[in-house]
Amino acid sequence: MPAYFGAIVAAQRHGAWLDDASTPPALRPLVRHAMRFVAAGRRALFSALLTPLRERHGGAALGRVEKSLAMYLGDQPIVYAQPRQRPKFLYFPDLPSPRWFERELFPWYAALEAEAPAIRAEMLAALTQSQGFEPFLGAIDDPQLLGEQLRGEGRAPAWDAYFFHRHGVRQEEHARQCPRTAAALDAAPLCRIREHAPEVCYSVLAPGTHILPHYGVTNTRVVTHLPLQVPGGDLALNVGGEPRRWEEGVCFSFDDTYEHEAWNRSGEVRVVMLLDAWNPYLTEIEREALTELIGAIGDFNRSAGVG
């Protein structure tokens, strides 16, 4: 099944096996067989992962999870709550879909904001040393592709990060260098999925940098910012057509499956603590199911050689 899936994805990325016209006649029966085999096999594999949760909590508790999985597998059409939402990976249906979430949904903000001065001091020390920072878009080494994500306004654009968690893996050296920050993050209810989440970092936007409009991967988690250094001037985060300026020490969370962009047209760097948290409208059972399901999807895709 992973071999078939990897072959199908590779072919379709090159414009083949999309339909009969893009599939050589002699291969059509084989390709159809592979697609049926993969569709049935993935459906059975991922559905079976939810069986223990169904047995403990009942099918109704997993109704939205089952619907999300069916959409992911293409068994039913994706109908977005808001037309501006376009998650690149997984859409979870039947959730309230604000661009910006109300503070009252995140009672842990208070503890994190109380630590903001200590976090800011550690951030400034790390920034002064200029060690441990890397491009947030480090996987993009093609200047043309990078240009599709960042734009410089009169200077070279830069969006750098000092990671505390990267693809779900804790960066131990940075935690040792910034103990107050690490402790505050350990106390926060981050979205934790092995090899996927959270992404947590000091996010540094250089003067003159514009992060161009783009979409996030899933609405099962929300992106939270704790602003640490916000200069005067023209800088903002625009989510789904609703811009907002950062305020030092004051958290906010947003749904990045809406088209969003950010810019810093001031003369100084802007720094926020960026972290992933669960969508507050998910139940605990749904979070448990998604943790298992997303981890398993990642395992299967890696076995198929699919990024």
XYZ file of C-alpha atoms in Angstrom:
307
model
C 0.000 0.000 0.000
C 2.746 2.585 0.776
C 4.499 1.637 -2.481
C 1.329 2.172 -4.498
C 0.577 5.437 -2.710
C 4.102 6.761 -3.245
C 3.947 5.915 -6.945
C 0.549 7.578 -7.385
C 1.622 10.777 -5.612
C 4.909 10.951 -7.562
C 3.120 10.480 -10.879
C 0.433 13.044 -10.116
C 3.031 15.606 -9.089
C 4.336 15.306 -12.645
C 0.869 15.646 -14.181
C 0.322 11.930 -14.859
C -2.374 9.479 -13.665
C -4.799 12.323 -13.021
C -7.402 10.877 -15.396
C -7.593 8.563 -18.422
C -6.140 11.215 -20.708
C -2.973 11.494 -18.578
C -2.595 7.712 -18.119
C -1.249 5.454 -20.904
C -3.953 2.969 -21.967
C -1.877 -0.076 -21.013
C -1.428 1.273 -17.461
C -5.018 2.299 -16.783
C -6.209 -1.013 -15.238
C -3.096 -1.164 -13.054
C -3.410 2.442 -11.904
C -7.113 2.005 -11.128
C -6.329 -1.125 -9.119
C -3.602 0.700 -7.170
C -5.911 3.636 -6.428
C -8.736 1.375 -5.218
C -6.307 -0.629 -3.103
C -4.827 2.506 -1.519
C -8.218 4.125 -0.902
C -9.611 1.047 0.856
C -6.384 0.347 2.738
C -5.880 3.861 4.099
C -9.534 4.074 5.108
C -9.251 0.814 7.052
C -5.865 1.691 8.565
C -6.817 5.096 9.906
C -10.320 4.089 10.973
C -8.931 1.180 12.991
C -6.810 3.605 15.013
C -9.997 5.159 16.362
C -11.527 1.846 17.483
C -10.234 1.977 21.097
C -11.629 5.496 21.490
C -14.976 4.458 20.008
C -15.172 1.571 22.460
C -14.410 3.814 25.436
C -16.428 6.910 24.535
C -18.966 5.871 21.912
C -19.215 6.787 18.252
C -20.981 10.104 18.815
C -17.947 11.556 20.616
C -15.875 10.973 17.482
C -18.414 12.149 14.932
C -16.485 15.252 13.879
C -13.214 13.319 13.781
C -14.743 10.696 11.480
C -16.081 13.444 9.227
C -12.681 15.136 9.111
C -11.019 11.838 8.174
C -13.578 11.217 5.424
C -12.835 14.653 3.966
C -9.086 14.040 4.161
C -9.428 10.713 2.330
C -11.697 12.216 -0.320
C -14.695 10.105 0.690
C -16.818 13.225 1.037
C -16.412 16.789 -0.205
C -14.834 19.432 1.979
C -17.267 22.185 2.863
C -15.513 25.018 4.656
C -17.314 26.971 7.353
C -15.813 30.133 5.874
C -14.868 30.521 2.198
C -11.544 32.154 3.098
C -10.332 29.040 4.933
C -7.982 26.789 2.960
C -5.988 24.424 5.242
C -3.143 22.773 3.364
C -3.405 19.466 5.244
C -6.429 18.684 7.434
C -9.760 20.448 7.852
C -11.827 19.777 10.981
C -15.521 20.520 10.350
C -18.304 21.979 12.482
C -16.120 24.236 14.597
C -16.730 27.936 15.207
C -14.397 29.684 12.781
C -13.355 33.147 13.962
C -10.252 34.685 12.466
C -9.218 35.981 15.903
C -10.133 34.049 19.058
C -11.489 35.640 22.209
C -9.037 35.861 25.110
C -11.503 34.174 27.454
C -10.949 30.885 25.619
C -7.322 30.780 26.807
C -7.141 31.013 30.611
C -3.428 30.153 30.467
C -2.613 33.506 28.808
C -2.266 35.138 32.241
C 0.586 32.876 33.360
C 2.432 33.266 30.066
C 2.016 37.056 30.011
C 3.278 37.260 33.598
C 6.531 35.720 32.364
C 6.816 38.092 29.389
C 9.531 40.336 30.955
C 11.740 37.324 31.746
C 11.085 35.804 28.325
C 11.915 39.105 26.660
C 15.206 39.373 28.595
C 16.239 35.888 27.465
C 15.204 36.689 23.907
C 17.340 39.844 23.869
C 20.331 37.905 25.222
C 19.934 35.280 22.500
C 19.489 37.968 19.853
C 22.631 39.758 21.031
C 24.659 36.564 20.785
C 23.302 35.957 17.264
C 23.591 32.200 17.777
C 20.886 29.611 17.391
C 18.755 31.622 14.992
C 17.871 30.133 11.625
C 15.550 31.047 8.767
C 11.988 30.133 9.662
C 11.651 28.941 6.071
C 14.900 27.016 6.286
C 13.637 24.190 4.088
C 13.350 26.615 1.156
C 16.715 27.045 -0.524
C 15.395 28.075 -3.937
C 15.530 31.892 -4.224
C 12.449 31.896 -6.467
C 10.397 29.833 -4.004
C 11.647 31.941 -1.116
C 10.547 35.016 -3.033
C 7.028 33.588 -3.105
C 7.005 33.651 0.722
C 8.992 36.770 1.611
C 9.422 40.154 0.030
C 11.907 42.828 0.968
C 10.970 46.472 0.856
C 14.162 48.221 -0.048
C 16.376 45.651 1.712
C 16.902 41.922 2.007
C 13.923 40.237 3.705
C 14.515 38.042 6.736
C 12.226 35.952 8.919
C 14.362 34.164 11.491
C 13.525 31.871 14.375
C 15.081 30.610 17.599
C 13.246 27.313 18.001
C 12.209 25.712 21.269
C 10.147 23.062 19.475
C 10.592 22.207 15.817
C 8.161 19.748 14.198
C 7.255 18.593 17.680
C 10.841 17.988 18.821
C 12.057 19.926 21.862
C 15.303 21.835 21.214
C 17.143 21.027 24.429
C 20.097 23.373 23.947
C 17.826 26.376 23.493
C 15.800 25.309 26.526
C 19.011 25.303 28.593
C 20.025 28.711 27.263
C 16.606 30.217 28.058
C 15.334 28.439 31.216
C 12.566 30.897 32.124
C 11.182 30.725 28.594
C 11.399 26.933 28.584
C 9.628 26.680 31.944
C 6.819 28.958 30.777
C 6.370 26.864 27.653
C 6.385 23.624 29.641
C 3.485 25.006 31.683
C 1.466 26.047 28.618
C -1.048 23.616 27.059
C 0.726 23.310 23.729
C -0.584 21.166 20.894
C 1.702 18.119 21.073
C 1.786 15.597 18.232
C 4.953 13.599 17.697
C 7.035 14.821 14.755
C 4.341 17.378 13.877
C 3.617 19.847 16.661
C 4.207 22.168 18.285
C 6.226 24.780 16.470
C 7.508 27.220 19.105
C 10.085 29.950 18.621
C 11.196 33.513 19.012
C 9.992 34.764 15.631
C 12.090 37.669 14.338
C 10.862 39.802 11.456
C 13.555 42.099 10.089
C 12.829 45.691 9.043
C 11.385 45.936 5.565
C 10.179 42.308 5.485
C 6.764 41.297 4.180
C 5.587 37.702 4.739
C 3.322 37.252 1.747
C -0.240 35.866 1.973
C -0.338 32.134 2.674
C -2.346 29.442 4.482
C -1.633 27.193 7.461
C -1.930 23.418 7.565
C -4.924 22.692 9.823
C -7.609 24.356 11.920
C -7.200 21.746 14.668
C -4.608 24.040 16.192
C -4.363 27.795 16.519
C -1.291 29.993 16.384
C -0.598 32.135 19.443
C 1.695 35.180 19.566
C 3.225 36.687 22.689
C 4.718 39.957 21.396
C 8.137 40.676 22.913
C 9.525 43.575 20.881
C 7.194 45.789 18.870
C 8.702 48.968 17.406
C 6.677 51.946 16.317
C 5.734 52.377 12.706
C 3.824 50.360 10.136
C 3.747 46.715 11.142
C 0.825 44.319 11.425
C -0.560 40.817 11.041
C -3.470 40.554 8.618
C -5.723 37.484 8.990
C -8.514 37.026 6.469
C -8.648 40.736 5.707
C -8.644 41.810 9.367
C -5.292 43.423 10.325
C -4.080 43.689 13.905
C -1.050 45.346 15.430
C 0.988 43.576 18.092
C 1.071 44.918 21.660
C 4.057 43.990 23.792
C 3.231 41.433 26.460
C -0.350 40.797 25.279
C -1.171 37.399 23.752
C -3.575 36.696 20.942
C -4.472 33.599 18.921
C -5.659 33.264 15.342
C -6.727 30.644 12.825
C -3.967 30.495 10.237
C -6.054 28.438 7.800
C -7.355 31.832 6.695
C -5.111 33.586 4.229
C -2.765 35.678 6.341
C 0.279 37.900 5.951
C 2.553 40.003 8.124
C 4.816 42.962 7.501
C 7.354 45.105 9.299
C 7.842 48.437 7.581
C 9.526 49.997 10.602
C 13.254 50.505 11.042
C 13.695 47.903 13.813
C 13.173 44.180 14.262
C 9.860 42.825 15.509
C 9.985 39.765 17.795
C 7.145 37.582 19.029
C 7.024 34.259 20.822
C 5.131 32.035 18.408
C 3.524 28.808 19.633
C 0.906 26.238 18.649
C -2.085 25.463 20.890
C -5.099 23.245 20.345
C -8.207 24.822 18.871
C -10.185 25.629 22.039
C -13.415 24.309 20.528
C -12.103 20.734 20.330
C -13.073 18.281 23.065
C -10.428 16.354 24.998
C -11.523 13.156 23.243
C -11.136 14.822 19.837
C -7.662 16.041 20.766
C -6.671 12.525 21.782
C -8.049 11.112 18.533
C -6.292 13.748 16.410
C -2.994 13.115 18.173
C -3.186 9.434 17.186
C -4.553 10.070 13.713
C -2.139 12.796 12.594
C 0.826 10.848 13.931
C -0.312 7.767 11.982
C -0.833 9.766 8.777
C 2.724 11.048 9.126
C 4.062 7.526 9.676
C 2.261 6.229 6.601
C 3.367 9.113 4.390
C 6.999 8.649 5.414
C 6.793 4.938 4.648
C 5.504 5.902 1.193
C 8.289 8.441 0.658
C 5.752 11.270 0.547
C 6.730 14.575 2.178
